[in-house]
Amino acid sequence: MHAVIAFLSDYTVRNVLLGTLFLGIGSGVLGCFIVLRRQSLLGDAISHAALPGIVIAFLLTGTKTIGILLTGGAISSLIGTLCITVLTRTTKIDKDGAHGIILGVFLGLGFLLLTHVQKSPDAAKAGLDKFIFGQAATIMHYDVVLIACVECLILACVFLFWKELKITTFDPTIATVMGFSSKKIEMLIVALVVPAIVAGIQSVGVILMSVLLVAPAAAARQWTHRLGVMCALAAFFGGSSGVIGSVISSCTAKLATGPVIVLVSTSYAFLSLLFSPHRGIVQRALCTAKHTHMKKAAEAFT
């Protein structure tokens, strides 16, 4: 017990644990609607679109102040989202194609700008590449407060628009008949995804943040057919992934927190795909084997 208290009393560890806990909970709940709407690439596109904005913000200001860099990332993500909307409405490219195009273009631009910055003699550029895979150890107390506020805002919006989100997710036609605008609800989801991703860039990074949106929700989907239960399970999987990944990273030297969190979250999804009681691969294999055995027994009896 004393060891646990001493561990949690560490300023950096406490900030990382709380920050990743809040981040996992909010991302897990929001990810449920992304997964159910089959828009998993949306998180990828928006998170990757943030990278050039972060680098451009550094080039314009010459500072690595987190607030300024994340503001640049948020603006870049919004521009990427606007580009996706323009592509899907003015061309014959579907949403998945638009997401893939924006993901590739913005990520390539981000790496191009980052390479340019790294080749410059400016000493202030050091550490800018940490935004690719995240650096949770740099989370301060005000970062935890910011993450908590963003995730609380996301949860509040999900609660307030629960009926609209649920209906437009499962039956857009009925939603239209009832007077709900599917496009407005979709815009709401995008508006929530952007701050969720920007809040997690510092700890998980632009490359891995999309996994934290999708993996907990995908894991939760294997265990239930009810949306409320799915959101609760996704929040648990996401929050515990953040805590477990942070603890493992803190106890192991030179082990980045972001990738460990993603590995834990992915493990939840993998184990759920295998062992969930209704949709799991193992359960289906057992049912198939049982059915085959009964069929052979019946044939032998006749």
Short mmCIF file of N, CA and C in Angstrom, two decimals, residues 44-209:
data_model
loop_
_atom_site.label_atom_id
_atom_site.label_comp_id
_atom_site.label_asym_id
_atom_site.label_seq_id
_atom_site.Cartn_x
_atom_site.Cartn_y
_atom_site.Cartn_z
N ASP A 44 -8.85 8.63 -38.09
CA ASP A 44 -7.54 8.60 -38.74
C ASP A 44 -7.28 9.89 -39.51
N ALA A 45 -8.25 10.27 -40.33
CA ALA A 45 -8.07 11.45 -41.19
C ALA A 45 -7.89 12.71 -40.36
N ILE A 46 -8.72 12.90 -39.34
CA ILE A 46 -8.65 14.12 -38.54
C ILE A 46 -7.37 14.17 -37.72
N SER A 47 -6.97 13.04 -37.14
CA SER A 47 -5.76 13.03 -36.32
C SER A 47 -4.51 13.27 -37.17
N HIS A 48 -4.45 12.64 -38.34
CA HIS A 48 -3.29 12.85 -39.20
C HIS A 48 -3.25 14.26 -39.77
N ALA A 49 -4.44 14.84 -39.95
CA ALA A 49 -4.50 16.21 -40.48
C ALA A 49 -3.96 17.23 -39.50
N ALA A 50 -3.84 16.87 -38.23
CA ALA A 50 -3.36 17.82 -37.23
C ALA A 50 -1.85 18.06 -37.32
N LEU A 51 -1.10 17.11 -37.87
CA LEU A 51 0.36 17.22 -37.87
C LEU A 51 0.88 18.45 -38.60
N PRO A 52 0.46 18.73 -39.84
CA PRO A 52 0.98 19.94 -40.50
C PRO A 52 0.63 21.22 -39.75
N GLY A 53 -0.53 21.26 -39.10
CA GLY A 53 -0.90 22.44 -38.33
C GLY A 53 0.03 22.67 -37.16
N ILE A 54 0.44 21.59 -36.51
CA ILE A 54 1.37 21.71 -35.39
C ILE A 54 2.71 22.27 -35.86
N VAL A 55 3.21 21.73 -36.97
CA VAL A 55 4.51 22.19 -37.49
C VAL A 55 4.42 23.63 -37.99
N ILE A 56 3.35 23.97 -38.67
CA ILE A 56 3.18 25.35 -39.17
C ILE A 56 3.09 26.33 -38.01
N ALA A 57 2.39 25.93 -36.94
CA ALA A 57 2.30 26.81 -35.77
C ALA A 57 3.68 27.07 -35.18
N PHE A 58 4.54 26.06 -35.18
CA PHE A 58 5.91 26.24 -34.69
C PHE A 58 6.70 27.16 -35.62
N LEU A 59 6.53 26.96 -36.94
CA LEU A 59 7.27 27.79 -37.90
C LEU A 59 6.86 29.25 -37.80
N LEU A 60 5.59 29.52 -37.53
CA LEU A 60 5.10 30.89 -37.47
C LEU A 60 5.47 31.58 -36.17
N THR A 61 5.49 30.82 -35.08
CA THR A 61 5.72 31.43 -33.77
C THR A 61 7.13 31.20 -33.22
N GLY A 62 7.78 30.12 -33.66
CA GLY A 62 9.11 29.80 -33.15
C GLY A 62 9.10 29.31 -31.73
N THR A 63 7.95 28.93 -31.22
CA THR A 63 7.85 28.44 -29.84
C THR A 63 7.19 27.08 -29.81
N LYS A 64 7.49 26.31 -28.76
CA LYS A 64 6.88 24.99 -28.59
C LYS A 64 5.84 25.01 -27.47
N THR A 65 5.26 26.16 -27.22
CA THR A 65 4.20 26.24 -26.23
C THR A 65 3.06 25.33 -26.65
N ILE A 66 2.65 24.45 -25.73
CA ILE A 66 1.67 23.42 -26.05
C ILE A 66 0.37 24.03 -26.57
N GLY A 67 -0.10 25.09 -25.92
CA GLY A 67 -1.35 25.69 -26.34
C GLY A 67 -1.33 26.18 -27.77
N ILE A 68 -0.21 26.80 -28.17
CA ILE A 68 -0.10 27.32 -29.53
C ILE A 68 -0.03 26.18 -30.54
N LEU A 69 0.77 25.16 -30.24
CA LEU A 69 0.91 24.03 -31.16
C LEU A 69 -0.41 23.27 -31.32
N LEU A 70 -1.12 23.06 -30.22
CA LEU A 70 -2.39 22.34 -30.30
C LEU A 70 -3.45 23.17 -31.01
N THR A 71 -3.37 24.49 -30.87
CA THR A 71 -4.29 25.35 -31.62
C THR A 71 -4.05 25.21 -33.12
N GLY A 72 -2.79 25.18 -33.50
CA GLY A 72 -2.45 24.94 -34.91
C GLY A 72 -2.95 23.59 -35.38
N GLY A 73 -2.80 22.57 -34.53
CA GLY A 73 -3.31 21.25 -34.89
C GLY A 73 -4.82 21.22 -35.04
N ALA A 74 -5.51 21.95 -34.17
CA ALA A 74 -6.98 22.00 -34.25
C ALA A 74 -7.43 22.68 -35.54
N ILE A 75 -6.77 23.79 -35.90
CA ILE A 75 -7.13 24.51 -37.12
C ILE A 75 -6.88 23.62 -38.35
N SER A 76 -5.75 22.92 -38.34
CA SER A 76 -5.43 22.03 -39.45
C SER A 76 -6.43 20.89 -39.55
N SER A 77 -6.86 20.36 -38.41
CA SER A 77 -7.85 19.27 -38.41
C SER A 77 -9.18 19.76 -38.96
N LEU A 78 -9.56 20.97 -38.59
CA LEU A 78 -10.82 21.53 -39.12
C LEU A 78 -10.74 21.74 -40.63
N ILE A 79 -9.57 22.19 -41.10
CA ILE A 79 -9.39 22.36 -42.55
C ILE A 79 -9.49 21.01 -43.24
N GLY A 80 -8.88 19.99 -42.65
CA GLY A 80 -8.98 18.64 -43.20
C GLY A 80 -10.41 18.15 -43.25
N THR A 81 -11.17 18.42 -42.20
CA THR A 81 -12.58 18.03 -42.17
C THR A 81 -13.37 18.75 -43.24
N LEU A 82 -13.08 20.03 -43.43
CA LEU A 82 -13.74 20.81 -44.49
C LEU A 82 -13.42 20.24 -45.86
N CYS A 83 -12.17 19.84 -46.06
CA CYS A 83 -11.77 19.25 -47.35
C CYS A 83 -12.52 17.94 -47.61
N ILE A 84 -12.71 17.14 -46.56
CA ILE A 84 -13.46 15.89 -46.70
C ILE A 84 -14.89 16.18 -47.13
N THR A 85 -15.49 17.18 -46.49
CA THR A 85 -16.87 17.55 -46.82
C THR A 85 -16.98 18.02 -48.27
N VAL A 86 -16.02 18.85 -48.70
CA VAL A 86 -16.04 19.37 -50.07
C VAL A 86 -15.89 18.22 -51.07
N LEU A 87 -14.98 17.29 -50.79
CA LEU A 87 -14.75 16.17 -51.70
C LEU A 87 -15.99 15.30 -51.85
N THR A 88 -16.64 14.99 -50.73
CA THR A 88 -17.80 14.09 -50.79
C THR A 88 -19.02 14.76 -51.42
N ARG A 89 -19.13 16.09 -51.31
CA ARG A 89 -20.31 16.78 -51.84
C ARG A 89 -20.15 17.24 -53.29
N THR A 90 -18.92 17.45 -53.73
CA THR A 90 -18.72 18.00 -55.07
C THR A 90 -18.15 16.99 -56.06
N THR A 91 -17.78 15.81 -55.59
CA THR A 91 -17.24 14.78 -56.47
C THR A 91 -17.98 13.46 -56.22
N LYS A 92 -17.63 12.45 -56.98
CA LYS A 92 -18.22 11.13 -56.81
C LYS A 92 -17.43 10.25 -55.84
N ILE A 93 -16.47 10.85 -55.14
CA ILE A 93 -15.66 10.11 -54.17
C ILE A 93 -16.50 9.89 -52.91
N ASP A 94 -16.52 8.65 -52.41
CA ASP A 94 -17.28 8.37 -51.20
C ASP A 94 -16.49 8.81 -49.95
N LYS A 95 -17.10 8.63 -48.80
CA LYS A 95 -16.48 9.12 -47.57
C LYS A 95 -15.16 8.42 -47.26
N ASP A 96 -15.13 7.10 -47.43
CA ASP A 96 -13.89 6.38 -47.15
C ASP A 96 -12.76 6.85 -48.06
N GLY A 97 -13.10 7.06 -49.34
CA GLY A 97 -12.09 7.56 -50.26
C GLY A 97 -11.59 8.94 -49.89
N ALA A 98 -12.52 9.82 -49.50
CA ALA A 98 -12.15 11.18 -49.08
C ALA A 98 -11.29 11.15 -47.82
N HIS A 99 -11.67 10.29 -46.88
CA HIS A 99 -10.86 10.16 -45.66
C HIS A 99 -9.45 9.70 -45.98
N GLY A 100 -9.33 8.70 -46.88
CA GLY A 100 -8.01 8.21 -47.25
C GLY A 100 -7.17 9.26 -47.94
N ILE A 101 -7.79 10.04 -48.82
CA ILE A 101 -7.05 11.09 -49.54
C ILE A 101 -6.54 12.15 -48.57
N ILE A 102 -7.42 12.65 -47.71
CA ILE A 102 -7.02 13.69 -46.76
C ILE A 102 -5.98 13.16 -45.79
N LEU A 103 -6.16 11.93 -45.35
CA LEU A 103 -5.19 11.31 -44.44
C LEU A 103 -3.80 11.31 -45.07
N GLY A 104 -3.71 10.82 -46.31
CA GLY A 104 -2.41 10.72 -46.97
C GLY A 104 -1.79 12.07 -47.28
N VAL A 105 -2.61 12.99 -47.79
CA VAL A 105 -2.09 14.30 -48.19
C VAL A 105 -1.59 15.09 -46.98
N PHE A 106 -2.40 15.15 -45.92
CA PHE A 106 -2.02 15.94 -44.75
C PHE A 106 -0.86 15.29 -44.00
N LEU A 107 -0.85 13.96 -43.92
CA LEU A 107 0.26 13.30 -43.24
C LEU A 107 1.56 13.51 -44.01
N GLY A 108 1.49 13.41 -45.35
CA GLY A 108 2.68 13.65 -46.16
C GLY A 108 3.18 15.07 -46.02
N LEU A 109 2.24 16.03 -46.02
CA LEU A 109 2.61 17.44 -45.83
C LEU A 109 3.24 17.65 -44.46
N GLY A 110 2.66 17.00 -43.45
CA GLY A 110 3.20 17.13 -42.10
C GLY A 110 4.63 16.62 -41.99
N PHE A 111 4.90 15.45 -42.58
CA PHE A 111 6.25 14.90 -42.54
C PHE A 111 7.22 15.75 -43.37
N LEU A 112 6.73 16.30 -44.47
CA LEU A 112 7.58 17.18 -45.28
C LEU A 112 7.99 18.41 -44.50
N LEU A 113 7.04 19.05 -43.84
CA LEU A 113 7.35 20.23 -43.02
C LEU A 113 8.23 19.87 -41.83
N LEU A 114 7.96 18.71 -41.24
CA LEU A 114 8.75 18.29 -40.09
C LEU A 114 10.19 18.03 -40.49
N THR A 115 10.40 17.42 -41.66
CA THR A 115 11.76 17.19 -42.17
C THR A 115 12.48 18.51 -42.41
N HIS A 116 11.75 19.49 -42.96
CA HIS A 116 12.33 20.82 -43.19
C HIS A 116 12.76 21.46 -41.87
N VAL A 117 11.91 21.34 -40.85
CA VAL A 117 12.23 21.94 -39.55
C VAL A 117 13.43 21.25 -38.92
N GLN A 118 13.47 19.93 -39.01
CA GLN A 118 14.56 19.18 -38.37
C GLN A 118 15.91 19.44 -39.03
N LYS A 119 15.91 19.83 -40.30
CA LYS A 119 17.16 20.12 -40.99
C LYS A 119 17.65 21.54 -40.73
N SER A 120 16.81 22.35 -40.08
CA SER A 120 17.21 23.73 -39.79
C SER A 120 18.12 23.74 -38.56
N PRO A 121 18.97 24.75 -38.42
CA PRO A 121 19.90 24.81 -37.28
C PRO A 121 19.25 25.29 -35.99
N ASP A 122 17.98 25.61 -36.02
CA ASP A 122 17.29 26.15 -34.84
C ASP A 122 17.22 25.09 -33.75
N ALA A 123 17.77 25.39 -32.58
CA ALA A 123 17.79 24.43 -31.47
C ALA A 123 16.40 24.22 -30.88
N ALA A 124 15.50 25.17 -31.09
CA ALA A 124 14.16 25.07 -30.51
C ALA A 124 13.33 23.97 -31.15
N LYS A 125 13.81 23.43 -32.29
CA LYS A 125 13.05 22.40 -32.98
C LYS A 125 13.08 21.07 -32.24
N ALA A 126 14.02 20.90 -31.31
CA ALA A 126 14.20 19.62 -30.62
C ALA A 126 12.90 19.21 -29.92
N GLY A 127 12.51 17.96 -30.13
CA GLY A 127 11.33 17.42 -29.46
C GLY A 127 10.04 17.61 -30.21
N LEU A 128 10.06 18.31 -31.33
CA LEU A 128 8.83 18.54 -32.08
C LEU A 128 8.27 17.24 -32.64
N ASP A 129 9.15 16.29 -32.96
CA ASP A 129 8.71 15.02 -33.51
C ASP A 129 8.00 14.14 -32.48
N LYS A 130 8.02 14.55 -31.21
CA LYS A 130 7.33 13.77 -30.17
C LYS A 130 5.82 13.76 -30.38
N PHE A 131 5.32 14.73 -31.15
CA PHE A 131 3.88 14.77 -31.39
C PHE A 131 3.43 13.64 -32.32
N ILE A 132 4.36 12.97 -32.97
CA ILE A 132 3.98 11.87 -33.87
C ILE A 132 3.46 10.69 -33.06
N PHE A 133 4.21 10.29 -32.02
CA PHE A 133 3.80 9.16 -31.18
C PHE A 133 3.48 9.58 -29.76
N GLY A 134 3.53 10.88 -29.48
CA GLY A 134 3.14 11.37 -28.17
C GLY A 134 4.28 11.31 -27.15
N GLN A 135 4.14 12.12 -26.13
CA GLN A 135 5.09 12.14 -25.01
C GLN A 135 4.30 12.51 -23.75
N ALA A 136 3.73 11.49 -23.15
CA ALA A 136 2.83 11.71 -22.02
C ALA A 136 3.55 12.30 -20.81
N ALA A 137 4.85 12.09 -20.72
CA ALA A 137 5.59 12.58 -19.56
C ALA A 137 5.60 14.11 -19.49
N THR A 138 5.27 14.77 -20.59
CA THR A 138 5.27 16.24 -20.60
C THR A 138 3.94 16.82 -20.13
N ILE A 139 2.98 15.97 -19.78
CA ILE A 139 1.67 16.47 -19.34
C ILE A 139 1.81 17.17 -17.99
N MET A 140 1.32 18.39 -17.93
CA MET A 140 1.33 19.17 -16.70
C MET A 140 -0.07 19.20 -16.09
N HIS A 141 -0.16 19.83 -14.93
CA HIS A 141 -1.45 19.89 -14.23
C HIS A 141 -2.51 20.60 -15.06
N TYR A 142 -2.15 21.70 -15.71
CA TYR A 142 -3.14 22.42 -16.51
C TYR A 142 -3.53 21.62 -17.74
N ASP A 143 -2.64 20.74 -18.23
CA ASP A 143 -3.00 19.86 -19.34
C ASP A 143 -4.07 18.86 -18.91
N VAL A 144 -3.92 18.34 -17.68
CA VAL A 144 -4.92 17.42 -17.15
C VAL A 144 -6.27 18.11 -17.03
N VAL A 145 -6.26 19.35 -16.54
CA VAL A 145 -7.51 20.11 -16.42
C VAL A 145 -8.14 20.33 -17.79
N LEU A 146 -7.31 20.65 -18.79
CA LEU A 146 -7.82 20.87 -20.15
C LEU A 146 -8.42 19.59 -20.71
N ILE A 147 -7.70 18.48 -20.55
CA ILE A 147 -8.21 17.19 -21.05
C ILE A 147 -9.53 16.84 -20.36
N ALA A 148 -9.58 17.04 -19.04
CA ALA A 148 -10.80 16.73 -18.29
C ALA A 148 -11.97 17.58 -18.77
N CYS A 149 -11.71 18.85 -19.03
CA CYS A 149 -12.78 19.74 -19.51
C CYS A 149 -13.28 19.31 -20.89
N VAL A 150 -12.34 18.97 -21.77
CA VAL A 150 -12.72 18.54 -23.13
C VAL A 150 -13.55 17.25 -23.07
N GLU A 151 -13.09 16.28 -22.28
CA GLU A 151 -13.81 15.01 -22.20
C GLU A 151 -15.17 15.18 -21.53
N CYS A 152 -15.26 16.03 -20.53
CA CYS A 152 -16.56 16.31 -19.89
C CYS A 152 -17.51 16.97 -20.88
N LEU A 153 -17.00 17.87 -21.72
CA LEU A 153 -17.81 18.50 -22.75
C LEU A 153 -18.33 17.45 -23.74
N ILE A 154 -17.47 16.52 -24.11
CA ILE A 154 -17.87 15.45 -25.04
C ILE A 154 -18.97 14.59 -24.42
N LEU A 155 -18.78 14.18 -23.17
CA LEU A 155 -19.77 13.35 -22.50
C LEU A 155 -21.09 14.10 -22.31
N ALA A 156 -21.00 15.39 -22.02
CA ALA A 156 -22.21 16.19 -21.84
C ALA A 156 -22.98 16.29 -23.16
N CYS A 157 -22.28 16.49 -24.26
CA CYS A 157 -22.94 16.58 -25.57
C CYS A 157 -23.58 15.24 -25.95
N VAL A 158 -22.87 14.15 -25.66
CA VAL A 158 -23.44 12.82 -25.94
C VAL A 158 -24.70 12.60 -25.12
N PHE A 159 -24.68 13.02 -23.86
CA PHE A 159 -25.86 12.86 -23.00
C PHE A 159 -27.03 13.74 -23.49
N LEU A 160 -26.72 14.98 -23.86
CA LEU A 160 -27.78 15.90 -24.28
C LEU A 160 -28.41 15.49 -25.61
N PHE A 161 -27.59 14.96 -26.51
CA PHE A 161 -28.08 14.59 -27.83
C PHE A 161 -28.17 13.08 -28.00
N TRP A 162 -28.37 12.39 -26.89
CA TRP A 162 -28.37 10.92 -26.91
C TRP A 162 -29.42 10.38 -27.88
N LYS A 163 -30.64 10.87 -27.79
CA LYS A 163 -31.72 10.36 -28.64
C LYS A 163 -31.42 10.60 -30.11
N GLU A 164 -30.95 11.82 -30.43
CA GLU A 164 -30.64 12.14 -31.83
C GLU A 164 -29.48 11.29 -32.35
N LEU A 165 -28.46 11.12 -31.54
CA LEU A 165 -27.32 10.31 -31.94
C LEU A 165 -27.72 8.86 -32.16
N LYS A 166 -28.54 8.35 -31.26
CA LYS A 166 -28.97 6.96 -31.35
C LYS A 166 -29.81 6.70 -32.59
N ILE A 167 -30.79 7.56 -32.83
CA ILE A 167 -31.70 7.35 -33.96
C ILE A 167 -30.98 7.52 -35.29
N THR A 168 -30.18 8.57 -35.43
CA THR A 168 -29.48 8.79 -36.70
C THR A 168 -28.40 7.74 -36.95
N THR A 169 -27.91 7.11 -35.91
CA THR A 169 -26.90 6.07 -36.08
C THR A 169 -27.52 4.78 -36.59
N PHE A 170 -28.67 4.40 -36.05
CA PHE A 170 -29.26 3.11 -36.39
C PHE A 170 -30.29 3.18 -37.52
N ASP A 171 -30.97 4.31 -37.66
CA ASP A 171 -31.99 4.41 -38.71
C ASP A 171 -32.13 5.86 -39.17
N PRO A 172 -31.27 6.30 -40.09
CA PRO A 172 -31.33 7.69 -40.55
C PRO A 172 -32.67 8.05 -41.20
N THR A 173 -33.33 7.07 -41.83
CA THR A 173 -34.60 7.34 -42.48
C THR A 173 -35.67 7.73 -41.46
N ILE A 174 -35.76 6.95 -40.40
CA ILE A 174 -36.71 7.27 -39.33
C ILE A 174 -36.36 8.61 -38.69
N ALA A 175 -35.06 8.88 -38.55
CA ALA A 175 -34.63 10.15 -37.97
C ALA A 175 -35.12 11.32 -38.81
N THR A 176 -35.04 11.18 -40.13
CA THR A 176 -35.50 12.24 -41.03
C THR A 176 -37.01 12.46 -40.89
N VAL A 177 -37.74 11.35 -40.80
CA VAL A 177 -39.19 11.44 -40.64
C VAL A 177 -39.56 12.14 -39.34
N MET A 178 -38.77 11.89 -38.28
CA MET A 178 -39.04 12.48 -36.97
C MET A 178 -38.55 13.92 -36.88
N GLY A 179 -37.88 14.41 -37.94
CA GLY A 179 -37.45 15.80 -37.96
C GLY A 179 -36.02 16.04 -37.53
N PHE A 180 -35.25 14.94 -37.34
CA PHE A 180 -33.85 15.09 -36.96
C PHE A 180 -32.99 15.15 -38.21
N SER A 181 -32.05 16.06 -38.24
CA SER A 181 -31.16 16.22 -39.38
C SER A 181 -29.92 15.35 -39.19
N SER A 182 -29.78 14.34 -40.05
CA SER A 182 -28.62 13.45 -39.96
C SER A 182 -27.32 14.20 -40.24
N LYS A 183 -27.37 15.18 -41.15
CA LYS A 183 -26.17 15.94 -41.48
C LYS A 183 -25.71 16.78 -40.29
N LYS A 184 -26.67 17.37 -39.57
CA LYS A 184 -26.30 18.18 -38.41
C LYS A 184 -25.70 17.31 -37.30
N ILE A 185 -26.28 16.13 -37.10
CA ILE A 185 -25.74 15.23 -36.08
C ILE A 185 -24.34 14.74 -36.49
N GLU A 186 -24.16 14.51 -37.79
CA GLU A 186 -22.83 14.11 -38.27
C GLU A 186 -21.82 15.23 -38.05
N MET A 187 -22.25 16.47 -38.29
CA MET A 187 -21.39 17.61 -38.02
C MET A 187 -21.06 17.72 -36.53
N LEU A 188 -22.03 17.38 -35.69
CA LEU A 188 -21.78 17.39 -34.25
C LEU A 188 -20.72 16.38 -33.87
N ILE A 189 -20.80 15.18 -34.46
CA ILE A 189 -19.81 14.15 -34.16
C ILE A 189 -18.42 14.61 -34.58
N VAL A 190 -18.33 15.18 -35.77
CA VAL A 190 -17.03 15.69 -36.25
C VAL A 190 -16.53 16.79 -35.33
N ALA A 191 -17.45 17.67 -34.90
CA ALA A 191 -17.07 18.77 -34.00
C ALA A 191 -16.57 18.24 -32.65
N LEU A 192 -17.00 17.07 -32.25
CA LEU A 192 -16.53 16.47 -31.00
C LEU A 192 -15.23 15.68 -31.21
N VAL A 193 -15.09 15.09 -32.39
CA VAL A 193 -13.88 14.31 -32.68
C VAL A 193 -12.65 15.19 -32.69
N VAL A 194 -12.77 16.39 -33.27
CA VAL A 194 -11.61 17.28 -33.39
C VAL A 194 -11.01 17.63 -32.02
N PRO A 195 -11.77 18.15 -31.05
CA PRO A 195 -11.16 18.44 -29.74
C PRO A 195 -10.70 17.18 -29.01
N ALA A 196 -11.40 16.05 -29.21
CA ALA A 196 -10.97 14.81 -28.58
C ALA A 196 -9.59 14.40 -29.06
N ILE A 197 -9.36 14.54 -30.35
CA ILE A 197 -8.06 14.17 -30.92
C ILE A 197 -6.99 15.17 -30.51
N VAL A 198 -7.31 16.44 -30.59
CA VAL A 198 -6.34 17.47 -30.22
C VAL A 198 -5.92 17.32 -28.75
N ALA A 199 -6.89 16.99 -27.89
CA ALA A 199 -6.58 16.81 -26.47
C ALA A 199 -5.66 15.63 -26.23
N GLY A 200 -5.71 14.63 -27.11
CA GLY A 200 -4.90 13.43 -26.90
C GLY A 200 -3.59 13.40 -27.65
N ILE A 201 -3.36 14.40 -28.50
CA ILE A 201 -2.14 14.39 -29.32
C ILE A 201 -0.89 14.40 -28.45
N GLN A 202 -0.89 15.18 -27.39
CA GLN A 202 0.31 15.32 -26.57
C GLN A 202 0.70 13.99 -25.91
N SER A 203 -0.29 13.21 -25.49
CA SER A 203 0.00 11.97 -24.77
C SER A 203 0.11 10.76 -25.69
N VAL A 204 -0.70 10.69 -26.74
CA VAL A 204 -0.73 9.51 -27.59
C VAL A 204 -0.11 9.77 -28.96
N GLY A 205 -0.21 11.00 -29.46
CA GLY A 205 0.39 11.32 -30.75
C GLY A 205 -0.63 11.28 -31.88
N VAL A 206 -0.30 11.94 -33.00
CA VAL A 206 -1.23 12.04 -34.12
C VAL A 206 -1.41 10.69 -34.83
N ILE A 207 -0.38 9.84 -34.80
CA ILE A 207 -0.46 8.56 -35.49
C ILE A 207 -1.36 7.58 -34.76
N LEU A 208 -1.31 7.57 -33.44
CA LEU A 208 -1.96 6.54 -32.64
C LEU A 208 -3.30 6.97 -32.04
N MET A 209 -3.61 8.26 -32.08
CA MET A 209 -4.82 8.74 -31.42
C MET A 209 -6.08 8.10 -31.99
#
